[in-house]
Amino acid sequence: GQQVMQIPQYQHVQEGEDFTTYCNSSTTLSNIQWYKQRPGGHPVFLIQLVKSGEVKKQKRLTFQFGEAKKNSSLHITATQTTDVGTYFCAGRTSGTYKYIFGTGTRLKVLA
Amino acid sequence: DGGITQSPKYLFRKEGQNVTLSCEQNLNHDAMYWYRQDPGQGLRLIYYSQIVNDFQKGDIAEGYSVSREKKESFPLTVTSAQKNPTAFYLCASSSSGTGGAEAFFGQGTRLTVV
């Protein structure tokens, strides 16, 4: 079945350093979404990517969708302590209505 | 306030008992979902529903059951057949069952079976 993997599983950075998480799907995706889950909280939607090669930015966050629509990345520039949490990608294949969530990357930011 | 509500936040049950987790939304969303999250892991899909009176199994449906009699409600029953039910359960809804809309999550129910 479809699998979505994320790397790294954990990442500790000093405040001000950059951070990147990568999402890889075993199958071609129709679209991909990114969510953030704060410790003890629930996932909150960040963004959706649909087009091959698409790049979207939200302040210090940059999201990319691969040309083959099988991978995606989230890059945070100059991390802040408020960026702490687990970042999940969720991919959907054409013809289905369900999203498969990645394994998540847990980010810790050291002040 | 519009949103999606799960209750209770914490639930304790004895092994062998069935338990039902509540999920209600007032966002007028067609699609609703149940996910299970284990410590340090991602979200795994249990069941989803695109429309009232219709639902489909996700990747880990064994030992669970759902109903969708009303648009606002999508309760999940964890049956005694579920071998390892202790987990964090998240309910979500989205405006479109066709997959193009963001999902809104409830606060979750942490189920502990002793």
GROMACS .gro file of C-alpha atoms in nm:
model
  225
    1GLY     CA    1   0.000   0.000   0.000
    2GLN     CA    2   0.092   0.366  -0.017
    3GLN     CA    3   0.356   0.478   0.230
    4VAL     CA    4   0.471   0.825   0.323
    5MET     CA    5   0.801   0.859   0.504
    6GLN     CA    6   0.954   1.166   0.663
    7ILE     CA    7   1.312   1.239   0.758
    8PRO     CA    8   1.457   1.315   0.996
    9GLN     CA    9   1.245   1.171   1.278
   10TYR     CA   10   1.390   1.421   1.526
   11GLN     CA   11   1.582   1.744   1.489
   12HIS     CA   12   1.731   1.967   1.757
   13VAL     CA   13   1.850   2.310   1.645
   14GLN     CA   14   1.978   2.623   1.812
   15GLU     CA   15   1.743   2.917   1.787
   16GLY     CA   16   1.824   3.106   1.468
   17GLU     CA   17   1.941   2.800   1.274
   18ASP     CA   18   1.753   2.671   0.973
   19PHE     CA   19   1.550   2.348   0.966
   20THR     CA   20   1.431   2.122   0.686
   21THR     CA   21   1.207   1.815   0.688
   22TYR     CA   22   1.162   1.590   0.387
   23CYS     CA   23   0.860   1.386   0.287
   24ASN     CA   24   0.879   1.094   0.042
   25SER     CA   25   0.588   0.895  -0.098
   26SER     CA   26   0.603   0.548  -0.250
   27THR     CA   27   0.345   0.656  -0.509
   28THR     CA   28   0.274   0.968  -0.714
   29LEU     CA   29   0.058   1.212  -0.523
   30SER     CA   30  -0.233   1.423  -0.639
   31ASN     CA   31  -0.165   1.682  -0.371
   32ILE     CA   32   0.012   1.715  -0.040
   33GLN     CA   33  -0.071   1.898   0.279
   34TRP     CA   34   0.147   2.002   0.573
   35TYR     CA   35   0.038   2.016   0.937
   36LYS     CA   36   0.199   2.125   1.263
   37GLN     CA   37   0.123   1.963   1.598
   38ARG     CA   38   0.240   2.141   1.912
   39PRO     CA   39   0.331   1.921   2.211
   40GLY     CA   40   0.009   1.796   2.370
   41GLY     CA   41  -0.200   1.949   2.092
   42HIS     CA   42  -0.372   1.852   1.772
   43PRO     CA   43  -0.253   1.893   1.412
   44VAL     CA   44  -0.314   2.232   1.256
   45PHE     CA   45  -0.319   2.282   0.879
   46LEU     CA   46  -0.033   2.487   0.734
   47ILE     CA   47  -0.057   2.462   0.356
   48GLN     CA   48  -0.155   2.254   0.053
   49LEU     CA   49   0.054   2.198  -0.261
   50VAL     CA   50  -0.103   2.074  -0.582
   51LYS     CA   51   0.119   2.148  -0.881
   52SER     CA   52   0.439   1.974  -0.984
   53GLY     CA   53   0.739   2.182  -0.875
   54GLU     CA   54   0.522   2.420  -0.675
   55VAL     CA   55   0.687   2.644  -0.416
   56LYS     CA   56   0.490   2.835  -0.155
   57LYS     CA   57   0.611   3.063   0.122
   58GLN     CA   58   0.459   3.163   0.453
   59LYS     CA   59   0.686   3.414   0.627
   60ARG     CA   60   0.987   3.203   0.737
   61LEU     CA   61   0.839   2.875   0.605
   62THR     CA   62   0.902   2.752   0.249
   63PHE     CA   63   0.719   2.452   0.109
   64GLN     CA   64   0.814   2.264  -0.207
   65PHE     CA   65   0.644   1.991  -0.410
   66GLY     CA   66   0.875   1.779  -0.621
   67GLU     CA   67   0.863   1.769  -0.999
   68ALA     CA   68   0.757   1.405  -0.993
   69LYS     CA   69   0.498   1.477  -0.721
   70LYS     CA   70   0.644   1.204  -0.500
   71ASN     CA   71   0.830   1.421  -0.253
   72SER     CA   72   0.798   1.745  -0.067
   73SER     CA   73   0.993   1.954   0.179
   74LEU     CA   74   0.935   2.215   0.447
   75HIS     CA   75   1.215   2.459   0.524
   76ILE     CA   76   1.211   2.698   0.819
   77THR     CA   77   1.455   2.989   0.812
   78ALA     CA   78   1.596   3.122   1.138
   79THR     CA   79   1.398   2.901   1.374
   80GLN     CA   80   1.229   3.045   1.680
   81THR     CA   81   1.114   2.873   2.000
   82THR     CA   82   0.757   2.904   1.875
   83ASP     CA   83   0.844   2.665   1.590
   84VAL     CA   84   0.869   2.373   1.835
   85GLY     CA   85   0.640   2.084   1.748
   86THR     CA   86   0.596   1.792   1.512
   87TYR     CA   87   0.555   1.861   1.142
   88PHE     CA   88   0.355   1.615   0.934
   89CYS     CA   89   0.304   1.586   0.563
   90ALA     CA   90  -0.013   1.418   0.435
   91GLY     CA   91  -0.040   1.294   0.078
   92ARG     CA   92  -0.335   1.192  -0.135
   93THR     CA   93  -0.325   0.985  -0.451
   94SER     CA   94  -0.555   1.046  -0.745
   95GLY     CA   95  -0.888   0.866  -0.726
   96THR     CA   96  -0.891   0.841  -0.347
   97TYR     CA   97  -1.036   1.066  -0.083
   98LYS     CA   98  -0.807   0.977   0.202
   99TYR     CA   99  -0.479   1.130   0.309
  100ILE     CA  100  -0.188   0.918   0.428
  101PHE     CA  101   0.012   1.099   0.695
  102GLY     CA  102   0.387   1.084   0.711
  103THR     CA  103   0.569   0.967   1.021
  104GLY     CA  104   0.639   1.326   1.127
  105THR     CA  105   0.951   1.523   1.222
  106ARG     CA  106   0.975   1.644   1.580
  107LEU     CA  107   1.153   1.977   1.604
  108LYS     CA  108   1.311   2.111   1.922
  109VAL     CA  109   1.454   2.460   1.928
  110LEU     CA  110   1.714   2.541   2.193
  111ALA     CA  111   1.717   2.901   2.311
  112ASP     CA  112  -1.782   2.935   1.779
  113GLY     CA  113  -1.748   2.694   1.489
  114GLY     CA  114  -1.534   2.393   1.541
  115ILE     CA  115  -1.495   2.026   1.599
  116THR     CA  116  -1.542   1.884   1.947
  117GLN     CA  117  -1.422   1.554   2.086
  118SER     CA  118  -1.525   1.421   2.421
  119PRO     CA  119  -1.409   1.319   2.665
  120LYS     CA  120  -1.049   1.440   2.667
  121TYR     CA  121  -0.934   1.145   2.879
  122LEU     CA  122  -1.103   0.805   2.899
  123PHE     CA  123  -1.020   0.499   3.104
  124ARG     CA  124  -1.173   0.161   3.038
  125LYS     CA  125  -1.125  -0.195   3.153
  126GLU     CA  126  -0.998  -0.450   2.907
  127GLY     CA  127  -1.280  -0.628   2.727
  128GLN     CA  128  -1.522  -0.336   2.736
  129ASN     CA  129  -1.644  -0.150   2.431
  130VAL     CA  130  -1.610   0.228   2.443
  131THR     CA  131  -1.751   0.503   2.220
  132LEU     CA  132  -1.566   0.825   2.147
  133SER     CA  133  -1.770   1.127   2.051
  134CYS     CA  134  -1.695   1.366   1.762
  135GLU     CA  135  -1.922   1.657   1.674
  136GLN     CA  136  -1.867   1.939   1.424
  137ASN     CA  137  -2.067   2.251   1.348
  138LEU     CA  138  -1.863   2.353   1.044
  139ASN     CA  139  -2.117   2.203   0.801
  140HIS     CA  140  -1.843   1.978   0.665
  141ASP     CA  141  -1.931   1.676   0.452
  142ALA     CA  142  -1.623   1.467   0.526
  143MET     CA  143  -1.515   1.334   0.863
  144TYR     CA  144  -1.220   1.119   0.968
  145TRP     CA  145  -1.086   0.920   1.261
  146TYR     CA  146  -0.713   0.881   1.318
  147ARG     CA  147  -0.511   0.699   1.578
  148GLN     CA  148  -0.179   0.838   1.703
  149ASP     CA  149   0.067   0.635   1.909
  150PRO     CA  150   0.357   0.798   2.098
  151GLY     CA  151   0.621   0.933   1.863
  152GLN     CA  152   0.432   0.816   1.557
  153GLY     CA  153   0.227   0.962   1.278
  154LEU     CA  154  -0.147   0.951   1.229
  155ARG     CA  155  -0.304   0.632   1.101
  156LEU     CA  156  -0.646   0.641   0.939
  157ILE     CA  157  -0.913   0.426   1.103
  158TYR     CA  158  -1.234   0.521   0.919
  159TYR     CA  159  -1.355   0.808   0.705
  160SER     CA  160  -1.689   0.930   0.580
  161GLN     CA  161  -1.749   1.149   0.277
  162ILE     CA  162  -2.121   1.192   0.330
  163VAL     CA  163  -2.401   1.106   0.572
  164ASN     CA  164  -2.489   0.736   0.591
  165ASP     CA  165  -2.170   0.635   0.416
  166PHE     CA  166  -1.823   0.548   0.547
  167GLN     CA  167  -1.514   0.356   0.439
  168LYS     CA  168  -1.244   0.163   0.621
  169GLY     CA  169  -0.904   0.320   0.656
  170ASP     CA  170  -0.576   0.139   0.704
  171ILE     CA  171  -0.637   0.008   1.057
  172ALA     CA  172  -1.015  -0.045   1.083
  173GLU     CA  173  -1.001  -0.385   1.254
  174GLY     CA  174  -1.152  -0.369   1.604
  175TYR     CA  175  -1.327  -0.037   1.540
  176SER     CA  176  -1.672   0.064   1.419
  177VAL     CA  177  -1.834   0.395   1.322
  178SER     CA  178  -2.169   0.541   1.223
  179ARG     CA  179  -2.266   0.856   1.032
  180GLU     CA  180  -2.636   0.907   1.090
  181LYS     CA  181  -2.606   1.286   1.107
  182LYS     CA  182  -2.380   1.525   0.920
  183GLU     CA  183  -2.253   1.675   1.246
  184SER     CA  184  -2.165   1.352   1.423
  185PHE     CA  185  -1.918   1.068   1.361
  186PRO     CA  186  -1.880   0.853   1.674
  187LEU     CA  187  -1.609   0.586   1.695
  188THR     CA  188  -1.655   0.265   1.894
  189VAL     CA  189  -1.343   0.086   2.009
  190THR     CA  190  -1.449  -0.275   2.052
  191SER     CA  191  -1.301  -0.549   2.266
  192ALA     CA  192  -1.163  -0.700   1.945
  193GLN     CA  193  -0.908  -0.419   1.917
  194LYS     CA  194  -0.592  -0.578   2.054
  195ASN     CA  195  -0.406  -0.265   2.158
  196PRO     CA  196  -0.659   0.016   2.206
  197THR     CA  197  -0.457   0.249   2.429
  198ALA     CA  198  -0.377   0.551   2.211
  199PHE     CA  199  -0.456   0.913   2.128
  200TYR     CA  200  -0.759   0.935   1.898
  201LEU     CA  201  -0.811   1.232   1.670
  202CYS     CA  202  -1.125   1.322   1.479
  203ALA     CA  203  -1.112   1.559   1.182
  204SER     CA  204  -1.349   1.711   0.930
  205SER     CA  205  -1.312   1.883   0.595
  206SER     CA  206  -1.547   2.069   0.368
  207SER     CA  207  -1.502   1.836   0.075
  208GLY     CA  208  -1.492   1.460   0.056
  209THR     CA  209  -1.313   1.488  -0.276
  210GLY     CA  210  -0.985   1.553  -0.098
  211GLY     CA  211  -0.898   1.907  -0.185
  212ALA     CA  212  -0.971   2.079   0.144
  213GLU     CA  213  -0.779   2.123   0.466
  214ALA     CA  214  -0.874   1.910   0.763
  215PHE     CA  215  -0.975   2.061   1.096
  216PHE     CA  216  -0.889   1.846   1.396
  217GLY     CA  217  -1.054   1.811   1.733
  218GLN     CA  218  -0.857   1.826   2.058
  219GLY     CA  219  -0.834   1.447   2.072
  220THR     CA  220  -0.932   1.177   2.321
  221ARG     CA  221  -0.662   0.993   2.509
  222LEU     CA  222  -0.790   0.640   2.572
  223THR     CA  223  -0.624   0.417   2.830
  224VAL     CA  224  -0.733   0.057   2.866
  225VAL     CA  225  -0.628  -0.117   3.184
   0.00000   0.00000   0.00000
